[in-house]
Amino acid sequence: MTSENWTPHRPEDEEQVDGFLAESGFPDDAGLRELLLGLRSLRSADVPVPSADVAALLGQAPQGGAVPSNGWSRKHAKKKGIAVTTLAVAASLGVAGGAAANDEFRRQAEEAISTLVRPFAPAAPATPAPASTMPVPSTAAPATPPASGLSDSGPSPAVESRSSGTLPTEASTTVPAAPGPDAAVVPSRSAKMTTAAVPPVPAPGRVPGPGQPAGSSQAHPQPETRVPAGAGPGAPADGLAQRPEQSVPPSHPPAAGASAQDGLPAQGELPAQDGLPAQGGPPATGKPGQ
Amino acid sequence: MQKVNNQAGTPRLQDEGVFCAVYQELSPAVLSYLRSRDVEDPEAMTQEVFLALYPQLDGVRGGIKGAKSLVFSIAHARYVDEHRRRLKGPRTTDYDPEADRRCTASAEDQLLEAESTENVKTLLGALKQDQQEVLALRIVADLSLEATADIMGRSPGAIKQLQRRALARRRQLRPSLREDAS
């Protein structure tokens, strides 16, 4: 074999061939080593295209394409579909457990909530509730289970709190006077996030400040904190600042003191837009608990 | 066919997801092995192997190792059956243009594949069938000594002896092969 024909062998191949040669009593035979490495190089790493029958067993539609790398089966596809649906629903309710752990998601949720809640504040303009765009089905409630766990633990503010159900407790919160599209949005949420879910804009401490780190007080609006009337959002980094400042009536204490405990955003934060929890209000400048 | 023994505490290979994983993991090696054995249609036989494997997955123990042993037991048996058929009669095959995947391969790929096949024939052609089989199972299929012994129905000591003889034979043939190549 000339040098120009030399091709590098994979370390695992060399190791395997060396072991084989030693086992067979030819540990130092370079010629045999090269021959066996050549034989070893015939190993292909490409997964052959499955036949129609094998594809059916793999849970795939028979086709000419290569087998998916992850080998999805029908069962996996169903599970994935269910998971996606659940997650989407939970996200719209702001109770996605997985999303709850995501700071970005929380910020978005907070924005959405504040967008939704703001219109309910006194003198709040009839702002088309972003939440109205949230297609949260009333059946989203089932998606909360993970949230419930989250609400207990969590760092995740709005999402978790929502999931725990404290947010939308009908009994605990009352929808501020502002009706209209926003209000309409509320009912669209799960029972937990119904009208009651629109408590007065939580105090800064309550409202999970957008951009607020997870687990911070932002996620856990504190009863004692208030959104200063007219105190515009503390310019949440992610956009609350852009929303018109509105004075927020003293909020009901988080429907659940739960909100404070389990990080529930100030009550009434409803998912505003496309499934994201509405921002509860101005970002807490001084988030309690933070 | 190798018998898969139950191993207490090891997970059973059951559902579709497991079959997918086994296919992903082992189908390239099975195809390589069948190509090295110069079967008529290694791709089709690979599919036959996994079709035969599927109903037996439930009884496999030992995880992927157990599945690997079973897969190559099946592949080995299929190869032996075809080899016997070829010994009895001429090799015939119908050409199906639609099934010919070479139309998608580049000329370079085809050339490399042809060279690989030639390399295999060069490497194994001068050896006895069982010697070829041992090298194919140990080197191409990457099976252990014990698994190879199980598949071939021999003891590990007999397999080791077979390996030794195969390599000695290859070493003896090396000078003549070099002359042929030049």
PDB file of N, CA, C and O in Angstrom, chain B residues 56-85:
ATOM      1  N   GLN B  56     -39.591 -11.858  17.242  1.00  0.00           N
ATOM      2  CA  GLN B  56     -38.772 -12.487  18.271  1.00  0.00           C
ATOM      3  C   GLN B  56     -38.215 -11.484  19.269  1.00  0.00           C
ATOM      4  O   GLN B  56     -37.581 -11.863  20.247  1.00  0.00           O
ATOM      5  N   LEU B  57     -38.450 -10.237  19.023  1.00  0.00           N
ATOM      6  CA  LEU B  57     -37.886  -9.207  19.899  1.00  0.00           C
ATOM      7  C   LEU B  57     -38.389  -9.334  21.318  1.00  0.00           C
ATOM      8  O   LEU B  57     -37.686  -9.027  22.280  1.00  0.00           O
ATOM      9  N   ASP B  58     -39.620  -9.756  21.437  1.00  0.00           N
ATOM     10  CA  ASP B  58     -40.219  -9.809  22.753  1.00  0.00           C
ATOM     11  C   ASP B  58     -39.467 -10.743  23.689  1.00  0.00           C
ATOM     12  O   ASP B  58     -39.475 -10.570  24.897  1.00  0.00           O
ATOM     13  N   GLY B  59     -38.842 -11.734  23.097  1.00  0.00           N
ATOM     14  CA  GLY B  59     -38.157 -12.700  23.935  1.00  0.00           C
ATOM     15  C   GLY B  59     -36.681 -12.432  24.117  1.00  0.00           C
ATOM     16  O   GLY B  59     -35.974 -13.225  24.726  1.00  0.00           O
ATOM     17  N   VAL B  60     -36.240 -11.326  23.596  1.00  0.00           N
ATOM     18  CA  VAL B  60     -34.813 -11.031  23.669  1.00  0.00           C
ATOM     19  C   VAL B  60     -34.453 -10.480  25.041  1.00  0.00           C
ATOM     20  O   VAL B  60     -35.170  -9.663  25.620  1.00  0.00           O
ATOM     21  N   ARG B  61     -33.366 -10.934  25.541  1.00  0.00           N
ATOM     22  CA  ARG B  61     -32.853 -10.428  26.808  1.00  0.00           C
ATOM     23  C   ARG B  61     -31.459  -9.888  26.589  1.00  0.00           C
ATOM     24  O   ARG B  61     -30.771 -10.273  25.670  1.00  0.00           O
ATOM     25  N   GLY B  62     -31.090  -9.015  27.457  1.00  0.00           N
ATOM     26  CA  GLY B  62     -29.734  -8.490  27.352  1.00  0.00           C
ATOM     27  C   GLY B  62     -29.636  -7.209  26.565  1.00  0.00           C
ATOM     28  O   GLY B  62     -28.542  -6.796  26.190  1.00  0.00           O
ATOM     29  N   GLY B  63     -30.762  -6.587  26.334  1.00  0.00           N
ATOM     30  CA  GLY B  63     -30.727  -5.302  25.660  1.00  0.00           C
ATOM     31  C   GLY B  63     -30.224  -5.389  24.245  1.00  0.00           C
ATOM     32  O   GLY B  63     -30.483  -6.348  23.514  1.00  0.00           O
ATOM     33  N   ILE B  64     -29.473  -4.416  23.857  1.00  0.00           N
ATOM     34  CA  ILE B  64     -29.013  -4.317  22.486  1.00  0.00           C
ATOM     35  C   ILE B  64     -28.022  -5.433  22.156  1.00  0.00           C
ATOM     36  O   ILE B  64     -27.958  -5.898  21.008  1.00  0.00           O
ATOM     37  N   LYS B  65     -27.279  -5.894  23.137  1.00  0.00           N
ATOM     38  CA  LYS B  65     -26.344  -6.995  22.880  1.00  0.00           C
ATOM     39  C   LYS B  65     -27.106  -8.246  22.522  1.00  0.00           C
ATOM     40  O   LYS B  65     -26.728  -8.993  21.607  1.00  0.00           O
ATOM     41  N   GLY B  66     -28.132  -8.498  23.268  1.00  0.00           N
ATOM     42  CA  GLY B  66     -28.945  -9.666  22.978  1.00  0.00           C
ATOM     43  C   GLY B  66     -29.586  -9.562  21.611  1.00  0.00           C
ATOM     44  O   GLY B  66     -29.636 -10.529  20.852  1.00  0.00           O
ATOM     45  N   ALA B  67     -30.067  -8.371  21.303  1.00  0.00           N
ATOM     46  CA  ALA B  67     -30.678  -8.166  19.997  1.00  0.00           C
ATOM     47  C   ALA B  67     -29.647  -8.338  18.891  1.00  0.00           C
ATOM     48  O   ALA B  67     -29.943  -8.895  17.827  1.00  0.00           O
ATOM     49  N   LYS B  68     -28.445  -7.864  19.129  1.00  0.00           N
ATOM     50  CA  LYS B  68     -27.401  -7.984  18.115  1.00  0.00           C
ATOM     51  C   LYS B  68     -27.089  -9.442  17.833  1.00  0.00           C
ATOM     52  O   LYS B  68     -26.932  -9.847  16.670  1.00  0.00           O
ATOM     53  N   SER B  69     -26.983 -10.218  18.873  1.00  0.00           N
ATOM     54  CA  SER B  69     -26.709 -11.640  18.663  1.00  0.00           C
ATOM     55  C   SER B  69     -27.812 -12.293  17.864  1.00  0.00           C
ATOM     56  O   SER B  69     -27.556 -13.080  16.946  1.00  0.00           O
ATOM     57  N   LEU B  70     -29.037 -11.958  18.206  1.00  0.00           N
ATOM     58  CA  LEU B  70     -30.161 -12.559  17.493  1.00  0.00           C
ATOM     59  C   LEU B  70     -30.208 -12.111  16.039  1.00  0.00           C
ATOM     60  O   LEU B  70     -30.428 -12.916  15.130  1.00  0.00           O
ATOM     61  N   VAL B  71     -29.985 -10.840  15.832  1.00  0.00           N
ATOM     62  CA  VAL B  71     -30.014 -10.307  14.469  1.00  0.00           C
ATOM     63  C   VAL B  71     -28.992 -11.009  13.584  1.00  0.00           C
ATOM     64  O   VAL B  71     -29.296 -11.434  12.459  1.00  0.00           O
ATOM     65  N   PHE B  72     -27.799 -11.161  14.091  1.00  0.00           N
ATOM     66  CA  PHE B  72     -26.776 -11.783  13.249  1.00  0.00           C
ATOM     67  C   PHE B  72     -26.943 -13.292  13.165  1.00  0.00           C
ATOM     68  O   PHE B  72     -26.475 -13.916  12.207  1.00  0.00           O
ATOM     69  N   SER B  73     -27.599 -13.858  14.118  1.00  0.00           N
ATOM     70  CA  SER B  73     -27.964 -15.276  13.974  1.00  0.00           C
ATOM     71  C   SER B  73     -28.890 -15.441  12.783  1.00  0.00           C
ATOM     72  O   SER B  73     -28.716 -16.345  11.954  1.00  0.00           O
ATOM     73  N   ILE B  74     -29.860 -14.567  12.719  1.00  0.00           N
ATOM     74  CA  ILE B  74     -30.809 -14.617  11.605  1.00  0.00           C
ATOM     75  C   ILE B  74     -30.094 -14.322  10.289  1.00  0.00           C
ATOM     76  O   ILE B  74     -30.300 -15.009   9.282  1.00  0.00           O
ATOM     77  N   ALA B  75     -29.249 -13.308  10.300  1.00  0.00           N
ATOM     78  CA  ALA B  75     -28.538 -12.935   9.066  1.00  0.00           C
ATOM     79  C   ALA B  75     -27.630 -14.072   8.610  1.00  0.00           C
ATOM     80  O   ALA B  75     -27.552 -14.377   7.414  1.00  0.00           O
ATOM     81  N   HIS B  76     -26.957 -14.682   9.544  1.00  0.00           N
ATOM     82  CA  HIS B  76     -26.078 -15.797   9.216  1.00  0.00           C
ATOM     83  C   HIS B  76     -26.871 -16.945   8.611  1.00  0.00           C
ATOM     84  O   HIS B  76     -26.468 -17.537   7.600  1.00  0.00           O
ATOM     85  N   ALA B  77     -28.012 -17.225   9.216  1.00  0.00           N
ATOM     86  CA  ALA B  77     -28.842 -18.317   8.705  1.00  0.00           C
ATOM     87  C   ALA B  77     -29.326 -18.004   7.286  1.00  0.00           C
ATOM     88  O   ALA B  77     -29.355 -18.885   6.416  1.00  0.00           O
ATOM     89  N   ARG B  78     -29.714 -16.763   7.074  1.00  0.00           N
ATOM     90  CA  ARG B  78     -30.165 -16.393   5.733  1.00  0.00           C
ATOM     91  C   ARG B  78     -29.028 -16.527   4.724  1.00  0.00           C
ATOM     92  O   ARG B  78     -29.228 -16.976   3.588  1.00  0.00           O
ATOM     93  N   TYR B  79     -27.861 -16.124   5.129  1.00  0.00           N
ATOM     94  CA  TYR B  79     -26.725 -16.226   4.226  1.00  0.00           C
ATOM     95  C   TYR B  79     -26.442 -17.700   3.896  1.00  0.00           C
ATOM     96  O   TYR B  79     -26.217 -18.050   2.742  1.00  0.00           O
ATOM     97  N   VAL B  80     -26.458 -18.524   4.910  1.00  0.00           N
ATOM     98  CA  VAL B  80     -26.190 -19.944   4.681  1.00  0.00           C
ATOM     99  C   VAL B  80     -27.224 -20.542   3.728  1.00  0.00           C
ATOM    100  O   VAL B  80     -26.872 -21.313   2.822  1.00  0.00           O
ATOM    101  N   ASP B  81     -28.463 -20.186   3.934  1.00  0.00           N
ATOM    102  CA  ASP B  81     -29.517 -20.694   3.036  1.00  0.00           C
ATOM    103  C   ASP B  81     -29.258 -20.272   1.604  1.00  0.00           C
ATOM    104  O   ASP B  81     -29.358 -21.069   0.662  1.00  0.00           O
ATOM    105  N   GLU B  82     -28.897 -19.022   1.422  1.00  0.00           N
ATOM    106  CA  GLU B  82     -28.658 -18.556   0.062  1.00  0.00           C
ATOM    107  C   GLU B  82     -27.418 -19.217  -0.528  1.00  0.00           C
ATOM    108  O   GLU B  82     -27.381 -19.570  -1.704  1.00  0.00           O
ATOM    109  N   HIS B  83     -26.420 -19.394   0.281  1.00  0.00           N
ATOM    110  CA  HIS B  83     -25.193 -20.021  -0.192  1.00  0.00           C
ATOM    111  C   HIS B  83     -25.468 -21.432  -0.681  1.00  0.00           C
ATOM    112  O   HIS B  83     -24.979 -21.857  -1.736  1.00  0.00           O
ATOM    113  N   ARG B  84     -26.273 -22.143   0.065  1.00  0.00           N
ATOM    114  CA  ARG B  84     -26.614 -23.504  -0.338  1.00  0.00           C
ATOM    115  C   ARG B  84     -27.417 -23.502  -1.621  1.00  0.00           C
ATOM    116  O   ARG B  84     -27.241 -24.354  -2.493  1.00  0.00           O
ATOM    117  N   ARG B  85     -28.323 -22.542  -1.734  1.00  0.00           N
ATOM    118  CA  ARG B  85     -29.120 -22.435  -2.967  1.00  0.00           C
ATOM    119  C   ARG B  85     -28.215 -22.169  -4.160  1.00  0.00           C
ATOM    120  O   ARG B  85     -28.400 -22.746  -5.233  1.00  0.00           O
TER     121      ARG B  85
END
